XYZ file of N, CA and C in Angstrom:
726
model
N -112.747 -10.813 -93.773
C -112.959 -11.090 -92.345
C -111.640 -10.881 -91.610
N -111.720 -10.292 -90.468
C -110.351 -9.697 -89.804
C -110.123 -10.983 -88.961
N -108.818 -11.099 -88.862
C -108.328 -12.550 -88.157
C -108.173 -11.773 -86.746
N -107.753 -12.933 -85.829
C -108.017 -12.359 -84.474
C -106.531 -11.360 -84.051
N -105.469 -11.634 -84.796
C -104.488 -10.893 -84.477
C -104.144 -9.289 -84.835
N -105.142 -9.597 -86.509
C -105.494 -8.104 -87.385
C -106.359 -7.368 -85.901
N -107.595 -7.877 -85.590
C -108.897 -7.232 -84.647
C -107.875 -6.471 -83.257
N -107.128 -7.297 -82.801
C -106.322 -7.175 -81.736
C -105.477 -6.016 -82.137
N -104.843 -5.612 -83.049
C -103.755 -4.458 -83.900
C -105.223 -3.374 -83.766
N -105.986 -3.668 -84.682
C -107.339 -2.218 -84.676
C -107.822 -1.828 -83.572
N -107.798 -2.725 -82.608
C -108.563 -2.114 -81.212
C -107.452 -1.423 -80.601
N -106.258 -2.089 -80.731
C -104.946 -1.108 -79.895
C -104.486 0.035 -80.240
N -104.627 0.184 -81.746
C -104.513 1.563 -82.174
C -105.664 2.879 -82.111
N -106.880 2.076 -81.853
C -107.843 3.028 -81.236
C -108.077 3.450 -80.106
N -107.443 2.404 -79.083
C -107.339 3.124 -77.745
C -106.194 3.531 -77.828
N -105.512 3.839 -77.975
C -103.962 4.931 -77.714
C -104.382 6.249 -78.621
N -105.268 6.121 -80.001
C -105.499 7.268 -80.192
C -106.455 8.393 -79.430
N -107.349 7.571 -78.475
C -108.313 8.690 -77.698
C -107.542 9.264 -76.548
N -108.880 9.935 -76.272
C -108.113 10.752 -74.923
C -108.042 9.760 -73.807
N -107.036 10.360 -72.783
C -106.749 9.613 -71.511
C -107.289 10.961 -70.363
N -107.463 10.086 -69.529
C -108.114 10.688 -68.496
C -107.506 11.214 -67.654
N -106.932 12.354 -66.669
C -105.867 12.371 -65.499
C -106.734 12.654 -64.501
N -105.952 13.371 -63.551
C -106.199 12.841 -62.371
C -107.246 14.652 -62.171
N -108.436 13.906 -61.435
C -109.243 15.317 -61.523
C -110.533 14.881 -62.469
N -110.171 14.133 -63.572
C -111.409 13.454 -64.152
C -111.253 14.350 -65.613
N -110.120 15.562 -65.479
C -109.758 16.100 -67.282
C -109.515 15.642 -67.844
N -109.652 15.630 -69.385
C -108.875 14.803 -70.291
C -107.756 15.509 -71.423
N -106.810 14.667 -71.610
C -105.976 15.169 -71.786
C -105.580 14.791 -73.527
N -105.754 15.778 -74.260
C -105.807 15.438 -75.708
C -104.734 14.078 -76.107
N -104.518 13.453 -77.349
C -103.866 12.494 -77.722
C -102.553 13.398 -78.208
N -101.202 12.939 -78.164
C -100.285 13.458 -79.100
C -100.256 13.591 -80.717
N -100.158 14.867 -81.244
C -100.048 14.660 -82.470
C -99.216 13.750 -83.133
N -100.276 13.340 -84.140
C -100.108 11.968 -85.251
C -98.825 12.750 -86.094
N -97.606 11.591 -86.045
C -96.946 11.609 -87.203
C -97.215 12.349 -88.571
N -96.662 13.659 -89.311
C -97.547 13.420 -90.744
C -98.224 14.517 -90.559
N -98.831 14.748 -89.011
C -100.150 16.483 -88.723
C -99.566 17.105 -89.646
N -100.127 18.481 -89.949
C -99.551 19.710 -90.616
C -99.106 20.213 -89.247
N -98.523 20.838 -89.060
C -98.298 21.986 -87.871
C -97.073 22.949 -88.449
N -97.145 24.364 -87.930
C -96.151 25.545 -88.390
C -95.117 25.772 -86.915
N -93.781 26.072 -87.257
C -92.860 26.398 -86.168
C -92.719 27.480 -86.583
N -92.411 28.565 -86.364
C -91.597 30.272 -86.083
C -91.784 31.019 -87.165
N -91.183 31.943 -87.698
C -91.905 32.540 -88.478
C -92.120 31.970 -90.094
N -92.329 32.600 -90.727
C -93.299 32.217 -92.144
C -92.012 32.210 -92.856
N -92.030 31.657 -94.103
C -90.800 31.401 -94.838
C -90.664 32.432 -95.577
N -89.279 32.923 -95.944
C -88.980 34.331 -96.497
C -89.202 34.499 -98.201
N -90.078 34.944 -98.487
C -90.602 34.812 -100.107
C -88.961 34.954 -100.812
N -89.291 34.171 -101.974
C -88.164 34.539 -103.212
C -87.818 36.061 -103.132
N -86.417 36.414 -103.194
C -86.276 38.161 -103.741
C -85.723 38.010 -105.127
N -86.568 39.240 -105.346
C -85.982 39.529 -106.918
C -84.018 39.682 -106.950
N -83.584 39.627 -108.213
C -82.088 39.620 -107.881
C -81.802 41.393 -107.996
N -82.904 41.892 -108.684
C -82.499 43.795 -108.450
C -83.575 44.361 -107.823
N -83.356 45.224 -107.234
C -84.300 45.978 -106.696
C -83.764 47.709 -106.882
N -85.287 48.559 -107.534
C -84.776 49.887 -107.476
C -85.060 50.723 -106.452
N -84.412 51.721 -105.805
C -84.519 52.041 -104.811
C -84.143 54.280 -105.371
N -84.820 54.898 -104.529
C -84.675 56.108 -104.531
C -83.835 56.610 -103.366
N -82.286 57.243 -102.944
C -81.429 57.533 -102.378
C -81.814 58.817 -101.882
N -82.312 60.217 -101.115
C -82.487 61.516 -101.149
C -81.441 61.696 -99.754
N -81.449 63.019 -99.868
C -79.869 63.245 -98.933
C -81.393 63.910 -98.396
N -81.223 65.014 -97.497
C -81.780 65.649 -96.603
C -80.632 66.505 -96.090
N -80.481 68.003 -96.213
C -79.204 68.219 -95.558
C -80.183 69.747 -94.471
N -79.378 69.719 -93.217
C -79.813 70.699 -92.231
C -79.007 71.148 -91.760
N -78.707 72.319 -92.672
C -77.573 73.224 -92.243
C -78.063 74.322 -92.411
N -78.287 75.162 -91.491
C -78.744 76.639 -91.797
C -78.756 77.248 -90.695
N -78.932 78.398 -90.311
C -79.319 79.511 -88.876
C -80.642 78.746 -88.427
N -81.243 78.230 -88.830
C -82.306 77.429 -87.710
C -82.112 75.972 -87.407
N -81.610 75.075 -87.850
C -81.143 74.363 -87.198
C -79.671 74.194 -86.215
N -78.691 74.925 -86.311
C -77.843 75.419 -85.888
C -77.759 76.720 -85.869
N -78.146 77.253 -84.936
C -78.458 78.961 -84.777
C -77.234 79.260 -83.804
N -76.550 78.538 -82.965
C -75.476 79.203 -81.830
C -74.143 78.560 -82.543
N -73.546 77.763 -83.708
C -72.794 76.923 -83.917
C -72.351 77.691 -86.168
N -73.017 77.671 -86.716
C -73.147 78.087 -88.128
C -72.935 79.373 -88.773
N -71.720 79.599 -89.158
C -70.980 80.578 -89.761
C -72.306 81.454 -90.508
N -71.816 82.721 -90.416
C -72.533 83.924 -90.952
C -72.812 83.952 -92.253
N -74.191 84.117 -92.383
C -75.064 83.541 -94.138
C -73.733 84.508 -94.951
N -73.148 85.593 -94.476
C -71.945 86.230 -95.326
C -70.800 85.026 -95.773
N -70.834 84.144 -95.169
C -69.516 83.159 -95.229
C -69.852 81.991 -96.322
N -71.428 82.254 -96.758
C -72.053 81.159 -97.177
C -71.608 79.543 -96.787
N -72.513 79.534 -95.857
C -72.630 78.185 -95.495
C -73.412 77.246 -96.373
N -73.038 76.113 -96.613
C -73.561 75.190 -97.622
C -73.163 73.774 -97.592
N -73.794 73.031 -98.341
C -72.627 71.827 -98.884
C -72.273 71.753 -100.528
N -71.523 70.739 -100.099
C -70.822 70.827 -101.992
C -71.914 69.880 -102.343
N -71.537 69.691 -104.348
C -72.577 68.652 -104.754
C -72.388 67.160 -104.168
N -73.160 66.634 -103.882
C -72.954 65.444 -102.981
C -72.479 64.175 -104.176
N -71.600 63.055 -103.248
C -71.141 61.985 -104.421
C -72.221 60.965 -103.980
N -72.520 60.176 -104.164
C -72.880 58.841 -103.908
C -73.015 57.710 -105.110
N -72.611 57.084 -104.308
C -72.274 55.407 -105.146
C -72.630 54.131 -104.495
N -73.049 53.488 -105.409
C -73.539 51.880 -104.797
C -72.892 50.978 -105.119
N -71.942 50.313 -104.055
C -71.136 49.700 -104.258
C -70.955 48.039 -103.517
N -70.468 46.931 -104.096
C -70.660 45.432 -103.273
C -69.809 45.667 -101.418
N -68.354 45.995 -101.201
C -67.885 45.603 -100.013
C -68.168 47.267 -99.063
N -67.959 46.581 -97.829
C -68.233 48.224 -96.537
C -66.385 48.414 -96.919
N -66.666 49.765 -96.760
C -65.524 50.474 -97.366
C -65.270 51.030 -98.458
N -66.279 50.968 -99.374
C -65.360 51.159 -101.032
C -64.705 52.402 -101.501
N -65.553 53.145 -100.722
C -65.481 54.912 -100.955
C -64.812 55.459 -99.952
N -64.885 56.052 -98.480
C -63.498 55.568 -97.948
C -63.406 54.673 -96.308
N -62.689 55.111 -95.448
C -63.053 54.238 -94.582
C -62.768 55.010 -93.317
N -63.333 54.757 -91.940
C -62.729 55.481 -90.391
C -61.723 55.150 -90.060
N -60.167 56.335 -90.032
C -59.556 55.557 -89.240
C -58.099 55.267 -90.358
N -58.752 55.501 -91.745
C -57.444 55.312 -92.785
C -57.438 56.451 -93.444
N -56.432 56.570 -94.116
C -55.969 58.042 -94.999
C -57.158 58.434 -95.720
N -57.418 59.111 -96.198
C -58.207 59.908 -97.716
C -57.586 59.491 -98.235
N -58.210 59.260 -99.607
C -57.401 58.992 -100.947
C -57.673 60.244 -101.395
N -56.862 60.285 -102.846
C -56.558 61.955 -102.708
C -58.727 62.543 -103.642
N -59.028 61.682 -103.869
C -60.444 62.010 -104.300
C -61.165 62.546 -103.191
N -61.407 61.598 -101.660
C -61.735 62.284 -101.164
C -61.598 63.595 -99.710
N -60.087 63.759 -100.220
C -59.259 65.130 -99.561
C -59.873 65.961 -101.036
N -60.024 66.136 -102.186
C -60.330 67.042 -103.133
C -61.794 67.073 -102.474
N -62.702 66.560 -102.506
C -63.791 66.451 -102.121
C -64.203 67.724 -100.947
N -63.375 66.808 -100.127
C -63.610 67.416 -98.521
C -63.226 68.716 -98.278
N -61.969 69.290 -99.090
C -61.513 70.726 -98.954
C -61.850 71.198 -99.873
N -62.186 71.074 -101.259
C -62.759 71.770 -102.188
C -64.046 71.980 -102.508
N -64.710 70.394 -102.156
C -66.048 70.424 -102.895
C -65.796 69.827 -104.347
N -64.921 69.272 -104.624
C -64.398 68.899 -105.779
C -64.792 67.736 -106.255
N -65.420 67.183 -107.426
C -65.779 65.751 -107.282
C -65.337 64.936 -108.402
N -64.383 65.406 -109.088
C -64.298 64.936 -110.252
C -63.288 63.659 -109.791
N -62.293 64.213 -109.212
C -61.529 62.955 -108.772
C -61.753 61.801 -107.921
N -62.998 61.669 -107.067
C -63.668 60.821 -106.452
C -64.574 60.063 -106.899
N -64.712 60.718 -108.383
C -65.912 59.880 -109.148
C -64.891 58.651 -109.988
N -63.714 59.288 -110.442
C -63.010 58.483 -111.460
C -62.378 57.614 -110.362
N -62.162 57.760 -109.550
C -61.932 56.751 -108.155
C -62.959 55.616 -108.124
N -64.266 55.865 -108.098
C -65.529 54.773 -107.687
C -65.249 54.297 -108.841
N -65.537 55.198 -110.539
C -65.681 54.498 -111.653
C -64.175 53.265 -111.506
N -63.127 53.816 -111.354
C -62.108 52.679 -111.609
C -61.894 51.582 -110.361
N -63.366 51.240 -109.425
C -63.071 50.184 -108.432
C -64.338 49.304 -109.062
N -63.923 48.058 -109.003
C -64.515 46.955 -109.796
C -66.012 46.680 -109.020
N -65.491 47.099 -107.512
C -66.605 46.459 -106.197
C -67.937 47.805 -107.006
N -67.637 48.871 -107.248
C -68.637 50.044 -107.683
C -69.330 49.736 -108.718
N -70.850 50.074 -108.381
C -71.855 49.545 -109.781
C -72.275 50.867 -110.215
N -72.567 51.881 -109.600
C -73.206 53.303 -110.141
C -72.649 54.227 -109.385
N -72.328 55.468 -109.656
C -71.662 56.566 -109.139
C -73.060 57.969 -109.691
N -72.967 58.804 -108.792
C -73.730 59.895 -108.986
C -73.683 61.167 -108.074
N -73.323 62.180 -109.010
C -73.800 63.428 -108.409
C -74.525 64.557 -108.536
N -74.896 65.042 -107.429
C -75.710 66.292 -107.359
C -75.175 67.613 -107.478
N -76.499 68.529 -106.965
C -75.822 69.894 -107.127
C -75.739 70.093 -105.196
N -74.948 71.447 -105.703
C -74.919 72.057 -104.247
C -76.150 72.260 -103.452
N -76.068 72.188 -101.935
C -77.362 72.948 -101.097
C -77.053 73.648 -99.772
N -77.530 74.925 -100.107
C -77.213 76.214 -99.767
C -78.802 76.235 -98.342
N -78.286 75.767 -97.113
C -79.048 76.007 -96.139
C -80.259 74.564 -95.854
N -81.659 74.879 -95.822
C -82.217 73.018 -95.594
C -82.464 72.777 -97.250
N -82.231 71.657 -97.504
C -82.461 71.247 -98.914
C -82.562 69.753 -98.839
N -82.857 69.179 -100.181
C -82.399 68.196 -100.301
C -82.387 67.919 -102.321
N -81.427 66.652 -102.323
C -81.366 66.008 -103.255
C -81.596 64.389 -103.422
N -82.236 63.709 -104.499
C -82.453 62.825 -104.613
C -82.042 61.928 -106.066
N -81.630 60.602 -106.070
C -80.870 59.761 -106.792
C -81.607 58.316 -107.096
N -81.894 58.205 -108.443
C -82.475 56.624 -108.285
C -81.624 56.045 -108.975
N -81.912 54.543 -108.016
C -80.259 53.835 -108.340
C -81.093 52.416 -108.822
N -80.514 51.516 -109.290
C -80.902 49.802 -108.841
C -79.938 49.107 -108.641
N -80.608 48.352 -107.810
C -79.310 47.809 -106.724
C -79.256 45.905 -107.120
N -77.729 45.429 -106.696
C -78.514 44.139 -107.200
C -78.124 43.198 -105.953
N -78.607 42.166 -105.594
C -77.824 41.560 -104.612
C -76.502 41.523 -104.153
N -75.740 41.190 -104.763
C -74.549 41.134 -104.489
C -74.037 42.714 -104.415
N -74.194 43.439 -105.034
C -74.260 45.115 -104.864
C -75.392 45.691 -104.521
N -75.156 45.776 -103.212
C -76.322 46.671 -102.222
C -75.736 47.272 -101.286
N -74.801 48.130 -101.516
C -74.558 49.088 -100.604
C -74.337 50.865 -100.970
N -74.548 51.526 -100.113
C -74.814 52.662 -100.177
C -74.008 53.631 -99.784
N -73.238 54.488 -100.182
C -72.475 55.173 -99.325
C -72.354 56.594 -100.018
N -72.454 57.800 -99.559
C -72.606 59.023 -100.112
C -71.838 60.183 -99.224
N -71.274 60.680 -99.837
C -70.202 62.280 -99.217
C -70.610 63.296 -99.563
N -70.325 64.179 -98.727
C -71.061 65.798 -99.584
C -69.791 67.109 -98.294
N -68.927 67.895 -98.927
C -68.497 68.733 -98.389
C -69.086 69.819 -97.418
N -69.040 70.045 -95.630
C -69.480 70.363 -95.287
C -68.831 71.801 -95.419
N -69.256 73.089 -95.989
C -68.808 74.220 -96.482
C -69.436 75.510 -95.435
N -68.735 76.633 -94.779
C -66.748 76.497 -94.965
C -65.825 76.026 -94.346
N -65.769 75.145 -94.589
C -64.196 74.031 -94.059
C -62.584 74.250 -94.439
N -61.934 73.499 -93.509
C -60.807 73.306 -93.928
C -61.110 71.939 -94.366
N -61.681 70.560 -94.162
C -61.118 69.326 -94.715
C -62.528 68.438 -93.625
N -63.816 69.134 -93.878
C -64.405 68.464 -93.387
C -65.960 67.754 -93.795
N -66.322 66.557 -93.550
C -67.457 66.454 -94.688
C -68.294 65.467 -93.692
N -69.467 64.915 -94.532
C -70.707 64.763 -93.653
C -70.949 63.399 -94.972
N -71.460 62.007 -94.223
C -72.056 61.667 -95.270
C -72.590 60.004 -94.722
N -72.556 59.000 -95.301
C -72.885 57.818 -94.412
C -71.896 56.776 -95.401
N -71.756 55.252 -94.798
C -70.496 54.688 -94.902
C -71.124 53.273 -95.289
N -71.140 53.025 -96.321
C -71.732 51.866 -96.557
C -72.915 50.982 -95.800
N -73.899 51.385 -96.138
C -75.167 51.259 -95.469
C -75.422 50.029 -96.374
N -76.325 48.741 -95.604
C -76.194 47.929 -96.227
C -78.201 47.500 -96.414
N -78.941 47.244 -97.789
C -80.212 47.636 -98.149
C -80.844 46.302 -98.738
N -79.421 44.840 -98.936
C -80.167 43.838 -98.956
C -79.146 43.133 -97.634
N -79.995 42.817 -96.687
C -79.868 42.370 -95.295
C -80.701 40.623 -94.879
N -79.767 39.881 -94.926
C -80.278 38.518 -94.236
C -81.037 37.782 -95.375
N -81.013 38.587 -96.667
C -81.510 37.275 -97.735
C -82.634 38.405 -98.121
N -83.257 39.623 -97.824
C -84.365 40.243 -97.733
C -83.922 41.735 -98.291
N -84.907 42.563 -99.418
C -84.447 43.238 -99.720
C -85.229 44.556 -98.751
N -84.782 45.286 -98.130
C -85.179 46.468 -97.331
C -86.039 47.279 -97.985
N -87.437 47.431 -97.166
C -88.661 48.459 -97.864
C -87.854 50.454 -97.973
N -87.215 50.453 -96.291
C -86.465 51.824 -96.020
C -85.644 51.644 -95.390
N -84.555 52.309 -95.674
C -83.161 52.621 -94.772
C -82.942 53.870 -94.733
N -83.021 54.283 -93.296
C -82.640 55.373 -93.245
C -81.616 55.802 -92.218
N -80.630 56.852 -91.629
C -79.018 57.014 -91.503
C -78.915 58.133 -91.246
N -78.680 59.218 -90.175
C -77.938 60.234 -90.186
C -76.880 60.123 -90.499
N -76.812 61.397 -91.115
C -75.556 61.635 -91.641
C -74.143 62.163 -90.464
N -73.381 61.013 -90.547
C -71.996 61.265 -89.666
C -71.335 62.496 -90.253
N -70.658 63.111 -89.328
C -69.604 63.931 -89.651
C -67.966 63.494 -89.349
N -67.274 64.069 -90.695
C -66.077 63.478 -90.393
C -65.341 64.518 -90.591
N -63.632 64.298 -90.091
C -62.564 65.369 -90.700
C -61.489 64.086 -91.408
N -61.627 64.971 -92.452
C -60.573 63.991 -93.782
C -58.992 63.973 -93.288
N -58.167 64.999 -92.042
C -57.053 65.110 -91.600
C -56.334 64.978 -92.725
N -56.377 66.325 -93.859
C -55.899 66.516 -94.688
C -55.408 68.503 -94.492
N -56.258 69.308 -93.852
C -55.942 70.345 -93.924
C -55.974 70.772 -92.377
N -55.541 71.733 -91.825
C -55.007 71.715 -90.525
C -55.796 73.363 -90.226
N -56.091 73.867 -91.056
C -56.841 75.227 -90.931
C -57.450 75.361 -89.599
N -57.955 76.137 -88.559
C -58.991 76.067 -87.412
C -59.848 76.781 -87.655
N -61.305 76.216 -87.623
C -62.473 76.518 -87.482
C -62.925 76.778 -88.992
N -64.529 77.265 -89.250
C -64.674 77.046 -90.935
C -64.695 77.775 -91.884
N -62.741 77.933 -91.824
C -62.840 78.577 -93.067
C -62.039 77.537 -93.855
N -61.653 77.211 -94.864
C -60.491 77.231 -95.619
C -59.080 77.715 -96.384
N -57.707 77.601 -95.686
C -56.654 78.226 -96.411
C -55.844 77.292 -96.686
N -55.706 76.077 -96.992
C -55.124 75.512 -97.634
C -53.736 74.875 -96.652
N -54.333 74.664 -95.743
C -52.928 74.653 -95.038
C -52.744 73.172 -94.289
N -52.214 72.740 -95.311
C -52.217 70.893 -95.364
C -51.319 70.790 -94.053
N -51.957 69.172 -93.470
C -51.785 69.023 -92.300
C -50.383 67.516 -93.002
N -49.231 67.688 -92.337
C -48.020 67.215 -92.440
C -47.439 66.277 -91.261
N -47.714 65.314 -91.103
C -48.332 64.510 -92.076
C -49.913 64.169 -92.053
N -50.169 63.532 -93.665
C -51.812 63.480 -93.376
C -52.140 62.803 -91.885
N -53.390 62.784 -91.453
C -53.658 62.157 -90.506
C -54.956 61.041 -90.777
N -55.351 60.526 -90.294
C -56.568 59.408 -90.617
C -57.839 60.305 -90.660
N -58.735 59.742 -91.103
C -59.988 60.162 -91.156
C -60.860 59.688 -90.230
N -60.760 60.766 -89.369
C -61.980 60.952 -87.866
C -62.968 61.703 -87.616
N -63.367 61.442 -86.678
C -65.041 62.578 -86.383
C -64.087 63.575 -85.769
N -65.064 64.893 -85.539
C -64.580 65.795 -85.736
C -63.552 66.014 -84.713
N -62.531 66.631 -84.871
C -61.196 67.266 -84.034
C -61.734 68.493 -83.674
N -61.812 69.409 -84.580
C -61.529 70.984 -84.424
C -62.505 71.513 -83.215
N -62.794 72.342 -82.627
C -63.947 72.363 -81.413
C -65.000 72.821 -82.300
N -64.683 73.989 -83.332
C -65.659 74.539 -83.444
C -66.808 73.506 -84.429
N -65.944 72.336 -85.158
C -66.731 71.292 -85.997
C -67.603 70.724 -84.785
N -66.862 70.514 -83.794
C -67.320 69.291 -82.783
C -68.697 70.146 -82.462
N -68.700 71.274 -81.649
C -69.685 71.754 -81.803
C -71.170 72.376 -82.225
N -70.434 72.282 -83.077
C -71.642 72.357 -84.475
C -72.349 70.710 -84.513
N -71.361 69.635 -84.478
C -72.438 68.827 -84.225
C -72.750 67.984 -82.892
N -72.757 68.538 -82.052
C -73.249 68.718 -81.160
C -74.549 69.005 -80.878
N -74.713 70.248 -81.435
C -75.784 71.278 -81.604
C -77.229 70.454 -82.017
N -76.574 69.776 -83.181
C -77.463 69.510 -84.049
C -77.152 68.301 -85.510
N -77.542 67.438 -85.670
C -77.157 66.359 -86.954
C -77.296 67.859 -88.206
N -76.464 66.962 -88.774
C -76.551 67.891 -90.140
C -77.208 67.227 -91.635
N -78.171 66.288 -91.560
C -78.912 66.061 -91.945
C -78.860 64.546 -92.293
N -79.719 63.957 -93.207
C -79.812 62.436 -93.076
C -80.074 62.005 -94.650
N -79.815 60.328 -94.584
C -80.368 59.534 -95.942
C -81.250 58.675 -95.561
N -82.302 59.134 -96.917
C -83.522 57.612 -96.537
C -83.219 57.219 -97.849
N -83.651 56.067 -98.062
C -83.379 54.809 -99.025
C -84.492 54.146 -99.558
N -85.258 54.804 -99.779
C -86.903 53.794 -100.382
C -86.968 53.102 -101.336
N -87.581 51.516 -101.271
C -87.623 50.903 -102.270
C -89.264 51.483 -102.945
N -88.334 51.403 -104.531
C -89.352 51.644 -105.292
C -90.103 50.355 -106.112
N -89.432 49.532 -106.542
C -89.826 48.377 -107.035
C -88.682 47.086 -106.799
């Protein structure tokens, strides 16, 4: 049997839970109870795996139809070298805007050379995989499967833009696990840079080192600048595969 003070507690908590009436004769729902379920903003970000594999493909567009007023004579063979790419933990590993070449990638950039840019990535601790391709001679592409792991998820790939004095095309640490979430696609045109290692004008190559080196910038020379101008010289997509 409810005592009169219990009866008095049950009736007060049933009128504060109904509706109240305003003005107009609407009624105006009760405030949610302590305890409701209710959802705020977006949905919670599922567990990520700690690796994820991902497929790297260059895309390169260099030829008389994408640059038809700007692109040296198919006699000069226009091309790129075999491309480097490596997946590496910090932005920077491979090289950076704005600071010297290391001498891997001045061999790179004026030769097409890759041997010394690879033993460069292999001997930096931040580098988890290094890889290269072959050459591509007009639109092409090449492709690289990597696995990436959290803490190493970055992307960065060079490829000699040919015929140069010291100039190359590629992207700069692209980053593929972002905010806790591992990225379905990343994709990046490819920047153009000059390594300010060879001083040659326009695209040929003679060897004619620039004293002192200079930093590594977008393009100087007119006739580079022009060329991309014209037209990107091609791009990276990044697909996760599993």
């Amino acid at each position: 049997m409810l005592t009169g003070l219990a009866l008095a507690v049950l009736v007060s908590t049933a009128v504060s839970a109904a509706p109240t009436a305003i003005d107009g004769g609407a009624v105006a729902s009760s405030p949610a109870v302590r305890g409701e379920a209710f959802q705020v903003g977006d949905d919670p970000v599922e567990p990520q795996p700690l690796t994820a594999r991902y497929r790297i493909t260059l895309s390169i567009e260099w030829s008389p139809q994408t640059h038809p007023a700007t692109i040296p004579p198919v006699g000069r063979s226009p091309h790129v070298s075999p491309p480097v790419v490596a997946t590496h933990r910090a932005a920077d590993d491979m090289f950076r805007l704005g600071a010297l070449a290391s001498p891997g990638v001045e061999a790179m950039a004026e030769t097409g050379s890759t041997s010394a840019l690879v033993g460069e990535m292999q001997a930096n601790a931040n580098v988890a995989t290094v890889d290269v391709g072959s050459s591509i001679y007009g639109a092409g592409s090449r492709s690289f499967d990597v696995e990436l792991r959290q803490d190493v998820s970055r992307v960065s790939l060079v490829t000699m833009l040919a015929p140069s004095p010291d100039w190359f095309v590629g992207v700069n640490s692209l980053p593929v696990f972002v905010d806790g979430v591992w990225e379905s696609v990343v994709s990046a045109d490819l920047e153009a840079y000059d390594a300010g290692t060879d001083s040659a004008p326009g695209f040929v190559h003679s060897n004619t080192d620039t004293d002192p080196a200079q930093p590594i910038s977008g393009p100087v020379d007119t006739e580079f600048a022009r060329a991309d101008d014209e037209g990107r010289f091609g791009f990276v997509t990044i697909t996760r595969l599993s």
